[in-house]
């Protein structure tokens, strides 16, 4: 039976960093709404152009287009064993839509790890983040540096700093998280799906705790 997990947490909590490793270990597809928007942006699709203005301001892309994009992604063959969702859902309407999508597939949300990190640490993480141009691998200049500055360890592509990692946009993204996404913490807690993970520890320790939580589901 396919399994679906939702990674919750503020911008910079380490969702993308963890999702790459954990999805591979569990044989699940990694479905990141942010990566899907950035891919559309790179290919200059209409969806990418629409998303860009919201992303640059640190605001959420409207629910209808976001839900349609993720619905389409969850029908791709690589999700046959399930998926680790990273950055979706981010609003109550998206959470409801996800529940409906999965029930049409005869599945459900099996667990929701919440990666918690203090706000001041998020700013440090995002201001030092470097992202790979080709496939979105993520590094940090102090906490997880690439072997060669400016070059991705995995595919040797160029590393860049995301436009939405500027300090003022980061502040907006954190406040959008608390206003629009944090209500999902209670939503999933009430369904008994929430598992709290301390994200304020070294990357490998967060991975260990996440794997332990998901493998005990
Ligand atoms: P998205 O790309 O999803 O960004 P985000 O949620 O803001 O999350 P980030 O990618 O910034 O952080 P992360 O938690 O993945 O951290 P990472 O692993 O990189 O969304 C971008 C935009 O797209 C949104 O603002 C919105 O406009 C739009 N969007 C996306 N989804 C949407 C949706 N569902 N609805 C509407 N709009 C949507 O780590 C951060 C840094 O910290 C890295 O440098 C990393 O190396 C480092 N690090 C990671 N873990 C640790 C650790 N344990 N210790 C020290 N450093 C660490």
Coordinates of C-alpha atoms and ligand atoms in Angstrom, one line a residue:
X1 CA 0.0 0.0 0.0
X2 CA 1.4 3.4 -1.0
X3 CA 2.4 5.7 1.9
X4 CA 2.2 9.5 2.0
X5 CA 4.0 11.7 4.5
X6 CA 3.7 15.5 4.9
X7 CA 6.9 17.3 6.1
X8 CA 5.8 20.4 7.9
X9 CA 8.0 23.2 9.2
X10 CA 8.9 26.9 8.6
X11 CA 11.1 28.1 5.7
X12 CA 14.7 27.0 6.4
X13 CA 13.8 24.3 8.9
X14 CA 15.5 21.7 6.7
X15 CA 12.6 20.1 4.9
X16 CA 14.3 19.9 1.5
X17 CA 17.6 18.7 3.0
X18 CA 15.9 15.9 4.9
X19 CA 13.3 15.0 2.2
X20 CA 16.0 14.2 -0.3
X21 CA 17.7 11.7 2.0
X22 CA 14.6 10.3 3.7
X23 CA 12.6 9.8 0.5
X24 CA 15.4 7.8 -1.0
X25 CA 15.9 5.6 2.0
X26 CA 12.1 4.9 2.2
X27 CA 11.7 4.4 -1.6
X28 CA 9.2 7.3 -1.8
X29 CA 8.9 10.1 -4.4
X30 CA 10.1 13.5 -3.1
X31 CA 7.3 16.0 -4.1
X32 CA 8.4 19.6 -3.3
X33 CA 5.9 22.3 -4.3
X34 CA 8.7 24.9 -4.2
X35 CA 10.9 22.8 -6.5
X36 CA 7.9 22.3 -8.9
X37 CA 7.4 26.1 -9.0
X38 CA 11.1 26.8 -9.6
X39 CA 11.2 24.2 -12.4
X40 CA 8.2 26.0 -14.1
X41 CA 10.0 29.3 -13.6
X42 CA 13.2 27.9 -15.2
X43 CA 11.1 26.7 -18.2
X44 CA 9.3 30.0 -18.3
X45 CA 5.8 28.3 -18.3
X46 CA 2.7 30.4 -17.6
X47 CA 2.5 28.7 -14.2
X48 CA 6.1 29.7 -13.5
X49 CA 5.5 33.3 -14.5
X50 CA 2.4 33.5 -12.3
X51 CA 4.2 31.9 -9.3
X52 CA 7.3 34.1 -9.6
X53 CA 5.5 37.3 -8.4
X54 CA 4.2 35.6 -5.3
X55 CA 7.5 33.8 -4.6
X56 CA 9.6 37.0 -4.9
X57 CA 7.3 38.7 -2.3
X58 CA 7.5 35.7 0.0
X59 CA 3.8 35.1 -0.3
X60 CA 1.9 31.9 -1.1
X61 CA 0.9 31.1 -4.7
X62 CA -3.0 30.9 -4.8
X63 CA -4.5 27.6 -3.7
X64 CA -6.2 26.6 -6.9
X65 CA -3.1 26.6 -9.1
X66 CA -1.0 25.0 -6.4
X67 CA -3.5 22.2 -5.8
X68 CA -3.8 21.5 -9.5
X69 CA 0.0 21.3 -9.9
X70 CA 0.4 18.9 -7.0
X71 CA -2.6 16.8 -8.1
X72 CA -0.9 16.3 -11.5
X73 CA 2.4 15.5 -9.8
X74 CA 0.9 12.8 -7.6
X75 CA -0.4 11.0 -10.7
X76 CA 3.1 10.4 -12.1
X77 CA 4.4 6.8 -12.1
X78 CA 7.3 7.4 -9.6
X79 CA 4.7 8.0 -6.8
X80 CA 3.4 4.4 -7.0
X81 CA 4.9 3.5 -3.6
X82 CA 3.8 6.9 -2.2
X83 CA 5.4 10.3 -1.6
X84 CA 7.1 12.5 0.9
X85 CA 5.5 15.9 0.5
X86 CA 7.7 18.9 1.2
X87 CA 6.1 22.4 1.3
X88 CA 2.6 21.1 0.5
X89 CA 0.0 21.5 2.0
X90 CA 0.5 25.0 3.4
X91 CA -3.1 26.1 4.0
X92 CA -6.2 24.4 5.4
X93 CA -7.7 24.4 1.9
X94 CA -4.6 22.6 0.5
X95 CA -4.8 20.1 3.4
X96 CA -8.4 19.3 2.6
X97 CA -7.6 19.0 -1.1
X98 CA -4.7 16.6 -0.3
X99 CA -7.0 14.4 1.8
X100 CA -9.5 14.2 -1.1
X101 CA -6.8 13.5 -3.7
X102 CA -5.4 10.7 -1.6
X103 CA -8.7 9.2 -0.9
X104 CA -9.4 9.0 -4.6
X105 CA -6.2 7.0 -4.8
X106 CA -7.4 4.7 -2.0
X107 CA -4.7 6.2 0.3
X108 CA -4.4 8.7 3.1
X109 CA -1.8 10.9 4.9
X110 CA 0.1 8.4 7.0
X111 CA 2.1 10.8 9.1
X112 CA 3.1 14.4 9.5
X113 CA 6.6 15.1 10.9
X114 CA 6.9 18.7 12.1
X115 CA 10.5 20.0 12.0
X116 CA 10.8 22.8 14.5
X117 CA 13.6 25.4 14.5
X118 CA 13.6 28.8 16.3
X119 CA 12.9 31.8 14.0
X120 CA 16.3 33.4 14.6
X121 CA 18.1 30.3 13.4
X122 CA 16.0 30.1 10.3
X123 CA 17.4 33.5 9.2
X124 CA 21.0 32.2 9.7
X125 CA 20.2 29.1 7.7
X126 CA 18.5 30.9 4.7
X127 CA 21.1 33.7 4.5
X128 CA 23.9 31.1 4.1
X129 CA 22.0 28.7 1.8
X130 CA 23.4 27.9 -1.7
X131 CA 21.2 25.9 -4.1
X132 CA 22.3 23.8 -7.1
X133 CA 21.1 25.2 -10.4
X134 CA 20.6 21.8 -12.1
X135 CA 18.7 19.8 -9.5
X136 CA 18.1 21.9 -6.4
X137 CA 20.7 20.2 -4.1
X138 CA 21.1 22.4 -1.0
X139 CA 24.2 23.5 0.9
X140 CA 25.1 26.0 3.6
X141 CA 28.2 28.0 3.6
X142 CA 28.9 27.2 7.3
X143 CA 26.7 24.2 8.3
X144 CA 26.9 22.1 5.2
X145 CA 29.5 23.5 2.9
X146 CA 30.1 22.1 -0.6
X147 CA 33.6 20.6 -1.2
X148 CA 34.4 23.4 -3.7
X149 CA 32.7 26.8 -3.1
X150 CA 30.1 27.6 -5.7
X151 CA 30.0 24.1 -7.2
X152 CA 27.5 21.3 -6.4
X153 CA 29.1 18.1 -4.9
X154 CA 26.6 15.9 -6.7
X155 CA 26.4 17.2 -10.3
X156 CA 29.1 19.9 -10.4
X157 CA 26.5 22.5 -11.5
X158 CA 26.7 26.1 -10.4
X159 CA 25.4 27.0 -6.9
X160 CA 23.2 30.2 -6.5
X161 CA 21.4 32.1 -3.8
X162 CA 17.6 32.1 -4.1
X163 CA 16.0 35.5 -4.7
X164 CA 13.5 34.9 -1.9
X165 CA 16.4 34.3 0.6
X166 CA 16.9 38.1 1.0
X167 CA 16.5 39.2 4.6
X168 CA 13.2 41.1 4.1
X169 CA 11.6 38.4 2.1
X170 CA 12.7 35.8 4.6
X171 CA 10.9 37.8 7.3
X172 CA 7.7 37.8 5.2
X173 CA 8.0 34.0 4.6
X174 CA 8.3 33.3 8.3
X175 CA 5.3 35.5 9.1
X176 CA 3.3 33.8 6.3
X177 CA 4.2 30.5 7.8
X178 CA 2.9 31.4 11.3
X179 CA -0.3 33.0 9.9
X180 CA -1.3 30.6 7.1
X181 CA 0.5 27.3 7.6
X182 CA 0.9 26.9 11.3
X183 CA -2.9 26.1 11.7
X184 CA -2.1 22.8 10.0
X185 CA -0.1 21.8 13.1
X186 CA -3.4 21.6 15.1
X187 CA -5.2 20.2 12.2
X188 CA -2.9 17.2 11.9
X189 CA -2.4 16.9 15.7
X190 CA -6.2 16.4 16.1
X191 CA -6.1 13.6 13.5
X192 CA -3.3 11.9 15.5
X193 CA -0.9 12.2 12.6
X194 CA 1.6 14.8 13.9
X195 CA 5.1 13.8 15.1
X196 CA 7.3 16.5 16.5
X197 CA 11.0 16.5 15.4
X198 CA 13.7 18.8 16.9
X199 CA 15.2 20.4 13.8
X200 CA 17.7 22.5 15.9
X201 CA 20.4 19.8 15.9
X202 CA 23.0 18.6 13.3
X203 CA 21.6 17.4 9.9
X204 CA 22.4 13.7 10.5
X205 CA 20.6 13.8 13.9
X206 CA 17.5 15.2 12.4
X207 CA 17.6 12.5 9.7
X208 CA 18.0 9.8 12.3
X209 CA 15.0 11.1 14.3
X210 CA 12.9 11.4 11.2
X211 CA 13.6 7.9 10.0
X212 CA 12.9 6.5 13.4
X213 CA 9.6 8.3 13.5
X214 CA 8.5 7.3 10.0
X215 CA 9.7 3.7 10.2
X216 CA 7.7 3.2 13.5
X217 CA 4.4 4.3 11.7
Ligands
LIG1 P1 9.7 26.4 -0.7 O1 10.8 26.2 -1.7 O2 8.9 25.3 -0.3 O3 10.4 27.1 0.5 P2 10.2 27.0 2.1 O4 9.1 26.2 2.6 O5 10.2 28.5 2.4 O6 11.3 26.2 2.5 P3 12.8 26.3 2.1 O7 13.1 25.6 0.8 O8 13.2 27.8 2.1 O9 13.5 25.6 3.4 P4 13.7 24.1 3.8 O10 12.9 23.9 5.0 O11 13.5 23.2 2.6 O12 15.2 24.2 4.2 P5 16.5 23.6 3.5 O13 16.5 22.1 3.6 O14 16.7 24.2 2.2 O15 8.7 27.6 -1.2 C1 9.2 28.8 -1.9 C2 8.0 29.6 -2.3 O16 7.2 28.9 -3.2 C3 7.0 30.0 -1.2 O17 7.4 31.2 -0.5 C4 5.7 30.2 -2.0 O18 5.8 31.5 -2.6 C5 5.8 29.1 -3.0 N1 5.1 27.9 -2.6 C6 5.8 26.7 -2.4 N2 4.8 25.8 -1.9 C7 3.7 26.4 -1.9 C8 2.4 26.0 -1.5 N3 2.1 24.8 -1.1 N4 1.3 26.9 -1.5 C9 1.6 28.2 -2.0 N5 2.8 28.6 -2.3 C10 3.8 27.7 -2.3 O19 17.6 24.2 4.5 C11 17.9 25.6 4.7 C12 19.4 25.8 4.9 O20 19.7 25.3 6.2 C13 20.3 25.1 3.9 O21 21.4 25.9 3.6 C14 20.7 23.8 4.6 O22 22.0 23.4 4.2 C15 20.7 24.3 6.1 N6 20.3 23.3 7.0 C16 19.3 22.3 6.9 N7 19.2 21.6 8.0 C17 20.2 22.0 8.9 C18 20.5 21.7 10.2 N8 19.9 20.6 10.8 N9 21.5 22.4 10.8 C19 22.1 23.4 10.1 N10 21.8 23.8 8.9 C20 20.8 23.1 8.2

